[in-house]
C-alpha atoms as one frame of an Amber mdcrd trajectory, in Angstrom:
protein
   0.000   0.000   0.000   3.039   2.319   0.274   3.184   3.449  -3.353  -0.610
   3.717  -3.415  -0.571   6.020  -0.389   2.225   8.230  -1.747   0.797   8.619
  -5.214  -2.812   9.005  -4.053  -1.814  11.663  -1.492   0.196  13.569  -4.108
  -2.623  13.284  -6.620  -5.151  14.411  -4.038  -3.010  17.502  -3.414  -2.975
  18.267  -7.155  -6.712  17.568  -7.330  -7.513  19.896  -4.455  -5.294  22.622
  -5.909  -7.318  22.239  -9.090 -10.497  22.208  -7.036  -9.479  25.451  -5.298
  -8.922  27.075  -8.708 -12.189  25.633 -10.012 -14.050  26.775  -6.879 -12.837
  30.332  -7.423 -13.896  30.080 -11.075 -17.260  28.613 -10.100 -18.006  31.444
  -7.713 -16.572  34.410  -9.612 -15.864  33.590 -13.292 -18.410  31.092 -14.613
 -21.395  33.189 -13.430 -20.109  36.048 -15.661 -21.619  34.162 -18.606 -23.418
  30.980 -17.619 -24.466  30.351 -21.215 -20.901  30.174 -22.583 -19.900  28.002
 -19.617 -22.842  25.737 -20.385 -21.705  25.692 -24.027 -18.230  24.458 -23.038
 -19.734  21.757 -20.811 -22.046  20.714 -23.637 -19.178  20.298 -26.146 -16.980
  18.293 -23.792 -19.818  16.186 -22.373 -21.195  15.317 -25.815 -17.745  14.151
 -26.935 -17.368  12.176 -23.698 -20.860  10.704 -24.129 -19.990   9.457 -27.640
 -16.549   8.230 -26.584 -17.401   4.663 -25.427 -19.478   4.032 -28.560 -16.670
   5.328 -30.799 -13.654   3.741 -29.076 -15.261   0.297 -28.619 -13.762  -0.020
 -25.152 -10.142  -0.079 -26.361  -8.997   2.151 -23.489 -10.143  -0.463 -20.943
  -7.347  -2.707 -22.218  -4.633  -0.225 -21.227  -4.160  -1.340 -17.629  -5.582
  -4.868 -17.799  -3.322  -6.144 -20.610  -0.156  -4.178 -19.974   1.058  -6.990
 -17.721   0.789  -9.337 -20.739   2.779  -7.045 -23.068   5.214  -5.781 -20.415
   8.799  -6.226 -21.577  11.233  -3.333 -21.256  13.812  -4.872 -23.589  11.220
  -5.104 -26.383   9.559  -1.733 -25.670   6.517  -3.562 -24.279   5.871  -4.904
 -27.799   4.507  -1.510 -28.883   1.429  -1.955 -26.678   0.641   1.777 -26.619
   0.896   2.102 -30.395  -1.392  -0.890 -30.861  -4.054   0.618 -28.585  -3.884
   4.072 -30.217  -4.133   2.573 -33.684  -7.151   0.436 -32.751  -8.917   3.295
 -30.932  -8.399   5.874 -33.677  -9.486   3.383 -36.335 -12.718   2.595 -34.486
 -13.340   6.322 -33.871 -12.786   7.051 -37.575 -15.336   4.416 -38.579 -17.813
   5.751 -36.006 -17.460   9.329 -37.280 -17.973   8.239 -40.900 -21.131   6.325
 -39.942 -22.408   9.262 -37.894 -21.971  11.672 -40.801 -23.384   9.186 -43.319
 -26.557   8.714 -41.249 -26.814  12.277 -39.957 -30.381  12.786 -41.145 -31.540
   9.607 -39.378 -29.757  10.676 -36.186 -31.418  14.105 -36.358 -34.853  12.534
 -36.760 -34.251  10.208 -33.806 -33.146  13.089 -31.592 -36.132  15.187 -32.582
 -38.450  12.265 -31.795 -36.861  12.117 -28.326 -37.415  15.839 -27.807 -33.720
  16.730 -28.103 -32.279  19.731 -29.933 -30.556  18.011 -32.864 -29.610  21.339
 -34.447 -27.466  22.272 -31.436 -25.519  19.026 -31.784 -24.926  19.003 -35.525
 -24.113  22.685 -35.894 -21.248  21.957 -33.484 -20.338  18.541 -34.895 -16.848
  19.640 -36.014 -15.843  20.668 -32.504 -17.421  17.536 -31.031 -15.559  15.193
 -33.411 -12.229  16.914 -32.705 -12.836  16.610 -28.957 -13.915  12.978 -29.358
 -10.584  12.053 -30.962  -8.596  14.004 -28.376 -10.542  12.520 -25.443  -9.878
   9.030 -26.842  -6.117   9.561 -27.116  -5.948  11.362 -23.766  -7.696   8.525
 -21.941  -5.270   5.929 -23.286  -2.182   8.055 -22.547  -3.390   8.807 -19.014
  -4.163   5.154 -18.263  -0.834   4.093 -19.740   0.976   6.486 -17.400  -0.551
   4.667 -14.440   1.075   1.455 -15.681   4.380   3.051 -14.640   2.965   4.181
 -11.272   2.808   7.770 -12.515  -0.539   9.472 -11.961   0.313  12.875 -10.478
   1.741  14.631 -13.563  -0.900  13.170 -15.934  -3.543  14.328 -13.468  -2.091
  17.838 -13.500  -1.971  17.834 -17.319  -5.647  16.938 -17.704  -8.885  17.528
 -15.824  -7.456  18.080 -12.366  -5.385  21.201 -13.018  -4.626  22.284 -16.577
  -8.229  22.374 -17.781  -9.349  24.142 -14.637  -6.941  26.939 -15.533  -7.590
  26.960 -19.282 -11.414  27.057 -19.248 -11.869  30.112 -16.987  -9.131  31.862
 -18.991 -11.090  31.241 -22.190 -14.300  32.492 -20.556 -12.577  35.684 -19.389
 -11.325  36.253 -22.937 -14.852  35.687 -24.252 -16.418  38.098 -21.740 -13.828
  40.886 -21.734 -11.798  40.531 -24.956 -14.611  40.042 -27.463 -13.727  36.456
 -28.405 -16.328  34.951 -30.752 -18.274  31.795 -29.861 -16.477  29.930 -32.660
 -13.051  30.997 -31.385 -14.113  30.001 -27.865 -15.118  26.517 -29.081 -11.788
  26.081 -30.862  -9.974  27.220 -27.722 -11.685  24.367 -25.835 -10.470  21.966
 -28.528  -7.044  23.604 -28.375  -6.481  23.110 -24.673  -7.424  19.444 -25.005
  -4.904  19.209 -27.843  -2.197  20.799 -25.688  -3.028  18.333 -22.924  -2.514
  15.403 -25.317   0.834  16.793 -26.521   1.999  17.343 -22.945   1.020  13.798
 -21.959   2.840  12.368 -24.981   5.969  14.320 -24.072   5.753  13.153 -20.446
   5.513   9.510 -21.546   8.495  10.142 -23.839  10.549  11.336 -20.854   9.613
   8.115 -19.041  10.719   6.081 -22.059   7.164   4.797 -22.355   6.086   6.352
 -25.671   6.562   3.226 -27.773   4.309   3.581 -30.805   5.530   0.784 -33.115
   3.264  -2.236 -32.573   4.712  -5.746 -32.613   1.962  -7.538 -34.536   3.799
 -10.880 -34.274   3.253 -10.836 -30.507  -0.530 -10.457 -30.877  -1.604 -13.998
 -31.739  -5.209 -14.881 -32.551  -6.078 -16.217 -29.101  -4.768 -13.075 -27.373
  -6.499 -10.813 -29.884  -9.826 -12.602 -29.380  -9.428 -12.395 -25.596  -8.657
  -8.658 -25.786 -11.622  -8.077 -28.101 -13.963  -9.823 -25.651 -12.604  -7.796
 -22.744 -12.928  -4.550 -24.730 -16.547  -5.398 -25.540 -17.418  -5.828 -21.867
 -15.402  -2.719 -21.102 -17.393  -0.770 -23.684 -20.668  -1.898 -22.098 -19.389
  -0.782 -18.703 -18.332   2.596 -20.124 -21.723   3.058 -21.780 -23.389   2.405
 -18.431 -21.042   4.905 -16.808 -21.711   7.713 -19.294 -25.452   7.076 -19.137
 -25.270   7.405 -15.362 -22.764  10.237 -14.995 -22.418  12.117 -18.310 -25.768
  12.145 -20.078 -27.037  14.956 -17.823 -24.753  17.628 -19.329 -25.912  16.500
 -22.774 -29.629  16.362 -21.986 -29.946  19.660 -20.096 -28.796  21.862 -23.014
 -30.589  19.820 -25.678 -33.870  19.741 -23.714 -33.635  23.144 -22.001 -30.905
  25.636 -22.924 -27.211  26.405 -22.483 -27.825  28.857 -19.619 -29.571  26.119
 -17.620 -26.640  23.841 -18.393 -24.287  26.432 -16.910 -26.286  26.571 -13.668
 -26.476  22.784 -13.545 -22.729  22.471 -14.246 -21.856  24.735 -11.331 -24.017
  22.670  -8.960 -22.573  19.458 -10.377 -19.003  20.618  -9.793 -19.734  21.358
  -6.130 -21.258  17.914  -5.608 -18.548  16.063  -7.530 -15.757  17.566  -5.428
 -16.511  14.822  -2.856 -15.254  12.251  -5.362 -11.666  13.536  -5.657 -10.020
  11.112  -3.177 -11.698   8.193  -4.962 -10.277   9.217  -8.340  -6.811   9.656
  -6.881  -6.744   6.246  -5.247  -8.406   4.424  -8.132  -5.895   5.603 -10.731
  -2.877   4.355  -8.833  -4.488   1.187  -7.403  -5.803  -0.180 -10.732  -2.452
  -1.331 -12.214  -1.373  -2.786  -8.845  -4.620  -4.763  -8.611  -4.213  -5.938
 -12.222  -0.705  -7.264 -11.440  -1.896  -8.882  -8.206  -4.768 -10.565 -10.034
  -2.386 -11.932 -12.658  -0.229 -13.418  -9.896  -3.275 -14.653  -7.930  -2.449
 -12.544  -4.842  -6.076 -12.425  -3.741  -5.347 -11.445  -0.145  -3.444  -8.341
  -1.315  -6.421  -7.332  -3.440  -8.738  -7.854  -0.471  -6.519  -5.638   1.700
  -6.431  -2.840  -0.876 -10.224  -2.824  -1.294 -10.912  -3.023   2.443  -8.541
  -0.213   3.442  -9.583   1.944   0.489 -13.287   1.554   1.293 -12.790   2.494
   4.926 -10.602   5.524   4.237 -12.792   6.817   1.401 -15.958   6.458   3.489
 -14.444   8.605   6.242 -13.113  11.204   3.793 -16.327  11.292   1.767 -18.559
  11.739   4.812 -16.410  14.600   6.091 -16.431  16.355   2.697 -20.188  15.898
   2.300 -20.914  17.494   5.674 -18.461  20.314   5.026 -19.960  21.159   1.631
 -23.607  20.830   2.634 -23.266  22.960   5.776 -21.513  25.782   3.899 -23.347
  25.581   0.550 -25.705  28.519   0.985 -22.886  30.754   2.227 -20.782  29.783
  -0.790 -23.553  30.594  -3.249 -24.139  33.987  -1.611 -20.592  34.936  -2.630
 -21.599  34.795  -6.297 -23.257  37.508  -8.341 -26.234  35.250  -9.246 -27.307
  33.765  -5.924 -31.011  33.667  -6.803 -30.371  31.631  -9.957 -27.655  29.387
  -8.585 -29.574  28.391  -5.462 -31.855  26.439  -7.835 -29.016  23.906  -7.969
 -28.903  23.081  -4.240 -31.018  19.957  -4.724 -28.644  18.867  -7.493 -25.713
  19.145  -5.078 -27.540  17.039  -2.474 -28.523  14.297  -4.938 -25.076  14.168
  -6.537
C-alpha cells in the first residue's frame, strides 16, 4: 500500500489545488456568462458521451493487458501504439457512420425531444474533442502502468483544464472572443493536454508507438476483443449514469440552464476527488496482483480503500452541505444558482 498512499496523497493535493482554482472560477468567473460556460460543458460532455461508442472499449485494455505485453527490452511490444491505432481506427469508422446517417440521427433526436440542431451545428468541434478525449484517456491510463498518476492528473482535468477554461471564458467576456473561437480554444487546450502527456511519456521512455503484430496472436487478440466489448458496455453504463445529464440539459432546455447545472454538479462532484486519486494508482497494482493470484493483497487494498474513502467522503459531504448557501451567496447570481442546491444534495 506504500506506493498507493504516496501517489494518491500527491494526486489528491494536485486535485484539491485544481479544485481550489475551479471553486474560485465557479463562484466568480463562470457566473459572468453561464451560457458560454454551459456551451463548453455541452461540447466536452457530448464528446465524452460518444466516446465509449466510438472507441469500442479499447482504453479499458490499457491497464488490464499491460502486464501481458510488459517487456522493457522489447519496448513492451509496442502496446501503446497498438491501442492508439485500434482506438483511432474505431473512432474514424464511427465518425464516418455518424456523418453518413446524420439525417436519421437528427430525426431520432427530434423524436426524443432533443435539440438536434445544437448538436450538428457543433459537430466539427465535437468530433475533434472525441478524438482528443480518446487519445488522452489511453495516454493517461498508460501512465498509471508506470505508477505515474500525479503529472498526468495535472496535465488533464485536475489542473490544466481548470486553468484553461476560466481563462477562455474571461477572454470571451472581456476581450470580445467569438463563440467559434471560444469553441476552438476548448479543442485547443485538449490538444495541448494530449501533446503534454505524450511528451511526459516520452521522458519516461514509455512512448513506444511501433506495434509488434507478431506478438498479438489470434487467441490473445480474441481475448482482448472480448474484454474490450465488456469494457465498452461498462463505459456506456457509466456515461449514461454520470455524463448524459450535461448533454440532456442543453438539448432539452438551454445552455444557460446547463451552466447553472454544471456549477451545482461541480460542487457535488468535489466529494469524489479522493476516490479518483486512489483508483488511478491502485488499478495497475490490482491488475498485477490478479495476474499473480495474490487475492489477499487485493482484499486488503479494497478493504482499506473503502474504509478511508468512506471517512473522507462523509467529512467532505458534511463540510460542503453545511456551507453551501454561504458559498452561493458569494456569487453575483445567488437567486439563480440556489436552484441547484437539490442537485448538489442528490449528486
